[in-house]
Amino acid sequence: MTLNPAPALLDLRQDVAVLTAALIDFNSVSGNETELADAVESALRAIPAYTVTRDGDAIIARTELGRSERVILAGHLDTVPLPTVEGSLGTVPATWESGVPGEGILYGRGTTDMKGGVAVQLALAATLFDDGRQPDKDVTFVFYDHEEVEAVKSGLGRLVRNHGDLLQGDFAILLEPTHGTVEGGCNGTSRFEATTIGETAHSARAWMGVNAIHAAAPILARLAAYEPQTINVDGLDYRESLNAVKINGGTAGNVIPDRCVVEINYRFAPDKNPDQAEAIVRDLLEGFDVVRTDAAAGARPGLNHPAAASFVAAVGAEPKPKYGWTDVARFSELGIPAVNFGPGDPLLAHKDNEHVDADAIRECLRALRTWLAP
């Protein structure tokens, strides 16, 4: 009989930066999260304070203290694929620039996006009740798979469908990298295809056909001339962007193309929904065949909620808007105000030299622990 191997052991009480390195050492590229999920589940089940539920490679751990307020701390276990450039530092296993674990800069896939944040969640879960502390809020820790791929595979989306009752709360914090600053809400995102149709001909007799690529030139001109807005939503300025991101047309070097498709991405402020965003794109590209292929609503910042306001005050830095889409939008759809807050520079996410300062991880843990159990 073949026995399943025991999950790798995670020491949640070690220095949180060293714990981050241990998490990075699990290669958990999207679709390969099981080994890390096993280790996280095993570590959480060893803490009596939590009721633990697992669904696929996603885990929920909840306190049941009977508090009047519940806070959700969420993070994804997966990463984008490892760098392919030889000699890249942002790979697996993790490496310390200093050569000394816990000191200085930590390199590896997921240091910022977002195993530093996940390490903070786990360290907080392990130590929340230390030294006689009693959190003044109930806490739900959420760890999930398949964030870095198409939305239909999202582990958080699956948890919402299968265990929505366990995800109820008053306020949510997603530990995506924010440089240790609260980033409220997020922009929405939508994708479109604008298609032009021509007529094929031999390129030596181009006048016998209609060039669909040339016909797409006005689409590109309108997009290039468009001036994206910056829109204030609940006190934060969200900068929009509308761009062609891919163009596809042509079949051979001696054939006039009869079809051209321009792919477009619109990042829109959370003052509008996907249908309203689509209307803006259709108005700009009036006269062309435009099809929406994907859309995800943004999230308003929700900083006027008492829990959000107290958290912002505890962090102490001026909150900023989140320009990219994150899973705070999923919590917003559930009626839960949500912000992004985590260690590391978001501009380093997915880079071949992805890295984080050990002290940034420690400071993130300190801020959350102080707020939850003052």
CSV table of C-alpha atoms in Angstrom, one decimal, residues 73-353:
chain,number,residue,atom,x,y,z
A,73,LEU,CA,-7.0,38.5,6.3
A,74,ALA,CA,-6.5,37.0,2.9
A,75,GLY,CA,-3.6,36.0,0.6
A,76,HIS,CA,-2.9,33.7,-2.3
A,77,LEU,CA,-0.5,30.8,-2.3
A,78,ASP,CA,0.4,30.6,-5.9
A,79,THR,CA,3.0,32.5,-7.9
A,80,VAL,CA,3.6,33.3,-11.6
A,81,PRO,CA,6.0,31.0,-13.4
A,82,LEU,CA,9.7,31.0,-12.4
A,83,PRO,CA,12.1,33.3,-14.4
A,84,THR,CA,13.6,31.7,-17.5
A,85,VAL,CA,16.6,34.0,-17.7
A,86,GLU,CA,19.7,32.2,-16.5
A,87,GLY,CA,21.1,33.7,-13.4
A,88,SER,CA,17.9,35.4,-12.3
A,89,LEU,CA,17.7,35.9,-8.5
A,90,GLY,CA,13.9,35.9,-8.3
A,91,THR,CA,13.5,32.1,-8.5
A,92,VAL,CA,13.2,29.1,-6.2
A,93,PRO,CA,14.7,28.3,-3.7
A,94,ALA,CA,15.0,31.7,-2.0
A,95,THR,CA,18.4,33.4,-1.6
A,96,TRP,CA,19.6,36.0,0.9
A,97,GLU,CA,21.8,38.8,-0.5
A,98,SER,CA,23.7,39.0,2.8
A,99,GLY,CA,24.1,35.2,2.9
A,100,VAL,CA,22.7,35.3,6.4
A,101,PRO,CA,19.1,34.1,6.9
A,102,GLY,CA,16.8,36.9,8.1
A,103,GLU,CA,19.3,39.7,7.3
A,104,GLY,CA,18.8,42.3,4.5
A,105,ILE,CA,17.3,41.5,1.1
A,106,LEU,CA,15.5,38.3,0.3
A,107,TYR,CA,15.3,37.2,-3.4
A,108,GLY,CA,12.9,34.6,-4.8
A,109,ARG,CA,9.6,34.1,-6.7
A,110,GLY,CA,6.8,35.3,-4.5
A,111,THR,CA,8.9,37.5,-2.1
A,112,THR,CA,6.5,40.4,-2.9
A,113,ASP,CA,3.6,38.7,-4.7
A,114,MET,CA,2.8,37.5,-2.2
A,115,LYS,CA,4.6,35.0,0.1
A,116,GLY,CA,5.8,37.8,2.3
A,117,GLY,CA,2.2,38.7,3.0
A,118,VAL,CA,1.2,35.0,3.5
A,119,ALA,CA,4.1,34.7,6.0
A,120,VAL,CA,2.7,37.6,7.9
A,121,GLN,CA,-0.8,35.9,8.0
A,122,LEU,CA,0.7,32.7,9.3
A,123,ALA,CA,3.0,34.3,11.9
A,124,LEU,CA,0.0,36.4,13.1
A,125,ALA,CA,-2.2,33.3,13.3
A,126,ALA,CA,0.4,31.6,15.4
A,127,THR,CA,1.1,34.4,17.8
A,128,LEU,CA,-2.2,36.3,18.1
A,129,PHE,CA,-2.9,34.9,21.5
A,130,ASP,CA,0.6,35.1,22.9
A,131,ASP,CA,1.4,36.9,26.2
A,132,GLY,CA,-2.2,36.8,27.3
A,133,ARG,CA,-3.4,38.8,24.3
A,134,GLN,CA,-7.0,38.7,23.4
A,135,PRO,CA,-7.9,40.1,19.9
A,136,ASP,CA,-10.7,42.6,20.1
A,137,LYS,CA,-12.0,41.2,16.8
A,138,ASP,CA,-12.8,37.8,15.5
A,139,VAL,CA,-10.4,36.9,12.7
A,140,THR,CA,-10.7,34.8,9.5
A,141,PHE,CA,-7.5,33.8,7.7
A,142,VAL,CA,-8.0,32.9,4.1
A,143,PHE,CA,-5.3,31.2,1.9
A,144,TYR,CA,-6.2,30.3,-1.7
A,145,ASP,CA,-4.9,29.0,-5.0
A,146,HIS,CA,-5.0,30.0,-8.6
A,147,GLU,CA,-4.9,33.8,-8.3
A,148,GLU,CA,-2.3,34.4,-11.0
A,149,VAL,CA,-4.4,32.8,-13.8
A,150,GLU,CA,-7.7,33.4,-15.4
A,151,ALA,CA,-10.5,34.3,-13.0
A,152,VAL,CA,-12.6,31.2,-13.6
A,153,LYS,CA,-9.9,29.1,-11.8
A,154,SER,CA,-9.7,31.4,-8.8
A,155,GLY,CA,-9.6,29.6,-5.5
A,156,LEU,CA,-11.1,32.6,-3.7
A,157,GLY,CA,-14.0,32.5,-6.2
A,158,ARG,CA,-14.5,28.8,-5.4
A,159,LEU,CA,-14.5,29.6,-1.7
A,160,VAL,CA,-17.2,32.2,-2.2
A,161,ARG,CA,-19.3,29.7,-4.1
A,162,ASN,CA,-18.8,26.8,-1.7
A,163,HIS,CA,-18.2,28.4,1.7
A,164,GLY,CA,-19.7,31.9,1.4
A,165,ASP,CA,-21.0,31.7,4.9
A,166,LEU,CA,-17.4,31.3,6.2
A,167,LEU,CA,-16.3,34.5,4.4
A,168,GLN,CA,-18.7,36.8,6.0
A,169,GLY,CA,-17.1,39.7,7.8
A,170,ASP,CA,-17.0,43.5,8.5
A,171,PHE,CA,-13.7,44.4,6.9
A,172,ALA,CA,-11.1,42.6,4.8
A,173,ILE,CA,-7.4,43.1,4.3
A,174,LEU,CA,-5.7,41.5,1.3
A,175,LEU,CA,-1.9,41.2,1.9
A,176,GLU,CA,-0.8,42.1,-1.6
A,177,PRO,CA,2.4,44.1,-1.7
A,178,THR,CA,1.8,47.9,-1.1
A,179,HIS,CA,5.1,49.1,0.4
A,180,GLY,CA,3.5,48.9,3.8
A,181,THR,CA,0.9,51.5,2.9
A,182,VAL,CA,-2.9,51.0,2.8
A,183,GLU,CA,-4.2,51.0,-0.8
A,184,GLY,CA,-7.9,51.3,-0.9
A,185,GLY,CA,-10.2,49.4,-3.4
A,186,CYS,CA,-9.0,48.8,-6.9
A,187,ASN,CA,-9.6,49.7,-10.5
A,188,GLY,CA,-11.8,47.5,-12.6
A,189,THR,CA,-10.5,45.9,-15.8
A,190,SER,CA,-12.1,44.9,-19.1
A,191,ARG,CA,-10.8,43.5,-22.4
A,192,PHE,CA,-12.2,44.0,-25.9
A,193,GLU,CA,-11.5,42.9,-29.4
A,194,ALA,CA,-12.0,45.4,-32.2
A,195,THR,CA,-12.1,43.7,-35.6
A,196,THR,CA,-11.7,45.0,-39.1
A,197,ILE,CA,-12.6,43.0,-42.2
A,198,GLY,CA,-10.9,43.3,-45.6
A,199,GLU,CA,-10.5,41.2,-48.8
A,200,THR,CA,-7.5,39.0,-49.6
A,201,ALA,CA,-5.4,39.5,-52.7
A,202,HIS,CA,-1.8,38.8,-53.8
A,203,SER,CA,0.4,41.6,-52.5
A,204,ALA,CA,1.8,42.1,-56.0
A,205,ARG,CA,-1.8,43.2,-56.9
A,206,ALA,CA,-2.8,44.8,-53.7
A,207,TRP,CA,-5.3,47.0,-55.4
A,208,MET,CA,-7.4,43.9,-56.0
A,209,GLY,CA,-8.0,43.5,-52.2
A,210,VAL,CA,-8.8,45.5,-49.1
A,211,ASN,CA,-6.1,45.6,-46.3
A,212,ALA,CA,-7.7,44.9,-43.0
A,213,ILE,CA,-4.6,45.9,-41.1
A,214,HIS,CA,-4.6,49.3,-42.7
A,215,ALA,CA,-8.3,49.6,-41.8
A,216,ALA,CA,-7.4,49.2,-38.2
A,217,ALA,CA,-5.2,52.3,-38.2
A,218,PRO,CA,-8.1,54.6,-37.0
A,219,ILE,CA,-8.6,52.3,-34.0
A,220,LEU,CA,-5.0,52.8,-33.0
A,221,ALA,CA,-5.2,56.5,-33.7
A,222,ARG,CA,-8.2,56.9,-31.5
A,223,LEU,CA,-6.7,55.0,-28.7
A,224,ALA,CA,-3.4,56.9,-28.9
A,225,ALA,CA,-5.3,60.2,-28.8
A,226,TYR,CA,-7.6,59.2,-25.9
A,227,GLU,CA,-6.7,61.0,-22.7
A,228,PRO,CA,-7.5,58.7,-19.7
A,229,GLN,CA,-9.2,60.3,-16.7
A,230,THR,CA,-8.2,60.5,-13.1
A,231,ILE,CA,-11.3,60.1,-11.0
A,232,ASN,CA,-11.7,60.8,-7.3
A,233,VAL,CA,-13.7,58.0,-5.5
A,234,ASP,CA,-14.3,58.4,-1.8
A,235,GLY,CA,-11.2,60.6,-1.4
A,236,LEU,CA,-8.7,58.6,-3.5
A,237,ASP,CA,-7.6,59.5,-7.1
A,238,TYR,CA,-7.9,56.5,-9.4
A,239,ARG,CA,-5.9,56.9,-12.7
A,240,GLU,CA,-7.4,55.1,-15.6
A,241,SER,CA,-5.8,53.7,-18.7
A,242,LEU,CA,-7.0,52.5,-22.1
A,243,ASN,CA,-4.6,50.8,-24.4
A,244,ALA,CA,-4.1,48.4,-27.3
A,245,VAL,CA,-2.2,45.5,-25.9
A,246,LYS,CA,-2.0,43.1,-28.9
A,247,ILE,CA,-2.7,43.1,-32.6
A,248,ASN,CA,-3.2,40.1,-34.8
A,249,GLY,CA,-3.6,40.0,-38.6
A,250,GLY,CA,-2.3,38.6,-41.8
A,251,THR,CA,-1.5,35.1,-43.0
A,252,ALA,CA,1.6,35.3,-45.2
A,253,GLY,CA,4.1,37.8,-46.5
A,254,ASN,CA,2.6,37.9,-49.9
A,255,VAL,CA,-1.1,38.1,-49.0
A,256,ILE,CA,-3.2,41.2,-48.3
A,257,PRO,CA,-4.8,40.5,-44.9
A,258,ASP,CA,-8.6,40.2,-44.8
A,259,ARG,CA,-8.9,40.3,-41.0
A,260,CYS,CA,-7.3,42.2,-38.2
A,261,VAL,CA,-8.0,42.1,-34.5
A,262,VAL,CA,-6.9,44.7,-32.0
A,263,GLU,CA,-7.0,43.6,-28.4
A,264,ILE,CA,-7.7,46.4,-25.9
A,265,ASN,CA,-7.5,46.7,-22.1
A,266,TYR,CA,-9.4,49.3,-20.2
A,267,ARG,CA,-8.5,49.9,-16.5
A,268,PHE,CA,-11.4,51.9,-15.1
A,269,ALA,CA,-12.0,53.7,-11.8
A,270,PRO,CA,-14.4,52.0,-9.3
A,271,ASP,CA,-17.0,54.7,-9.8
A,272,LYS,CA,-18.3,52.7,-12.8
A,273,ASN,CA,-19.3,49.1,-13.5
A,274,PRO,CA,-18.1,47.0,-16.4
A,275,ASP,CA,-21.2,47.9,-18.5
A,276,GLN,CA,-20.5,51.6,-18.1
A,277,ALA,CA,-16.9,51.0,-18.9
A,278,GLU,CA,-17.9,49.2,-22.1
A,279,ALA,CA,-20.1,52.1,-23.1
A,280,ILE,CA,-17.1,54.4,-23.0
A,281,VAL,CA,-15.0,52.0,-25.2
A,282,ARG,CA,-17.9,51.6,-27.7
A,283,ASP,CA,-18.4,55.3,-27.9
A,284,LEU,CA,-14.7,55.9,-28.6
A,285,LEU,CA,-14.6,53.2,-31.3
A,286,GLU,CA,-18.0,53.9,-32.9
A,287,GLY,CA,-18.2,52.4,-36.3
A,288,PHE,CA,-16.0,49.4,-35.5
A,289,ASP,CA,-17.0,45.8,-34.5
A,290,VAL,CA,-16.2,45.7,-30.8
A,291,VAL,CA,-16.7,42.7,-28.6
A,292,ARG,CA,-16.1,42.5,-24.8
A,293,THR,CA,-14.1,39.4,-24.0
A,294,ASP,CA,-13.6,39.8,-20.2
A,295,ALA,CA,-14.5,42.1,-17.4
A,296,ALA,CA,-14.0,42.4,-13.7
A,297,ALA,CA,-15.5,45.2,-11.6
A,298,GLY,CA,-13.3,47.3,-9.3
A,299,ALA,CA,-13.9,48.1,-5.7
A,300,ARG,CA,-14.6,51.3,-3.9
A,301,PRO,CA,-12.0,52.0,-1.2
A,302,GLY,CA,-14.5,51.8,1.7
A,303,LEU,CA,-12.2,53.8,4.0
A,304,ASN,CA,-15.1,55.4,5.7
A,305,HIS,CA,-16.0,52.1,7.4
A,306,PRO,CA,-15.0,52.3,11.1
A,307,ALA,CA,-12.7,49.3,11.0
A,308,ALA,CA,-11.0,50.6,7.9
A,309,ALA,CA,-10.5,54.0,9.5
A,310,SER,CA,-9.0,52.5,12.6
A,311,PHE,CA,-6.7,50.4,10.6
A,312,VAL,CA,-5.5,53.4,8.5
A,313,ALA,CA,-4.9,55.3,11.7
A,314,ALA,CA,-2.9,52.3,13.1
A,315,VAL,CA,-0.7,52.1,10.0
A,316,GLY,CA,-0.1,55.8,10.1
A,317,ALA,CA,0.6,56.5,6.4
A,318,GLU,CA,-1.7,58.3,4.0
A,319,PRO,CA,-3.8,55.7,2.1
A,320,LYS,CA,-3.4,55.4,-1.7
A,321,PRO,CA,-5.5,54.0,-4.5
A,322,LYS,CA,-4.8,50.6,-6.0
A,323,TYR,CA,-4.5,51.0,-9.8
A,324,GLY,CA,-4.3,47.3,-10.6
A,325,TRP,CA,-7.2,44.8,-10.1
A,326,THR,CA,-7.0,42.7,-6.9
A,327,ASP,CA,-9.3,40.3,-5.1
A,328,VAL,CA,-10.5,43.1,-2.9
A,329,ALA,CA,-13.1,43.4,-5.6
A,330,ARG,CA,-14.4,39.9,-4.7
A,331,PHE,CA,-14.9,41.0,-1.1
A,332,SER,CA,-16.5,44.2,-2.3
A,333,GLU,CA,-19.0,42.1,-4.2
A,334,LEU,CA,-19.9,40.4,-0.9
A,335,GLY,CA,-20.5,43.8,0.7
A,336,ILE,CA,-17.3,43.7,2.7
A,337,PRO,CA,-15.1,46.9,2.6
A,338,ALA,CA,-11.6,45.8,1.7
A,339,VAL,CA,-8.1,47.3,1.4
A,340,ASN,CA,-4.7,46.1,0.2
A,341,PHE,CA,-1.8,46.1,2.7
A,342,GLY,CA,1.3,44.1,2.6
A,343,PRO,CA,5.1,44.1,2.5
A,344,GLY,CA,7.2,44.7,-0.6
A,345,ASP,CA,7.3,46.9,-3.6
A,346,PRO,CA,4.4,46.1,-6.0
A,347,LEU,CA,6.5,47.2,-8.9
A,348,LEU,CA,8.8,44.2,-8.3
A,349,ALA,CA,6.0,41.7,-8.6
A,350,HIS,CA,6.7,39.2,-11.4
A,351,LYS,CA,10.1,40.6,-12.0
A,352,ASP,CA,13.1,38.3,-12.6
A,353,ASN,CA,14.8,40.0,-9.6
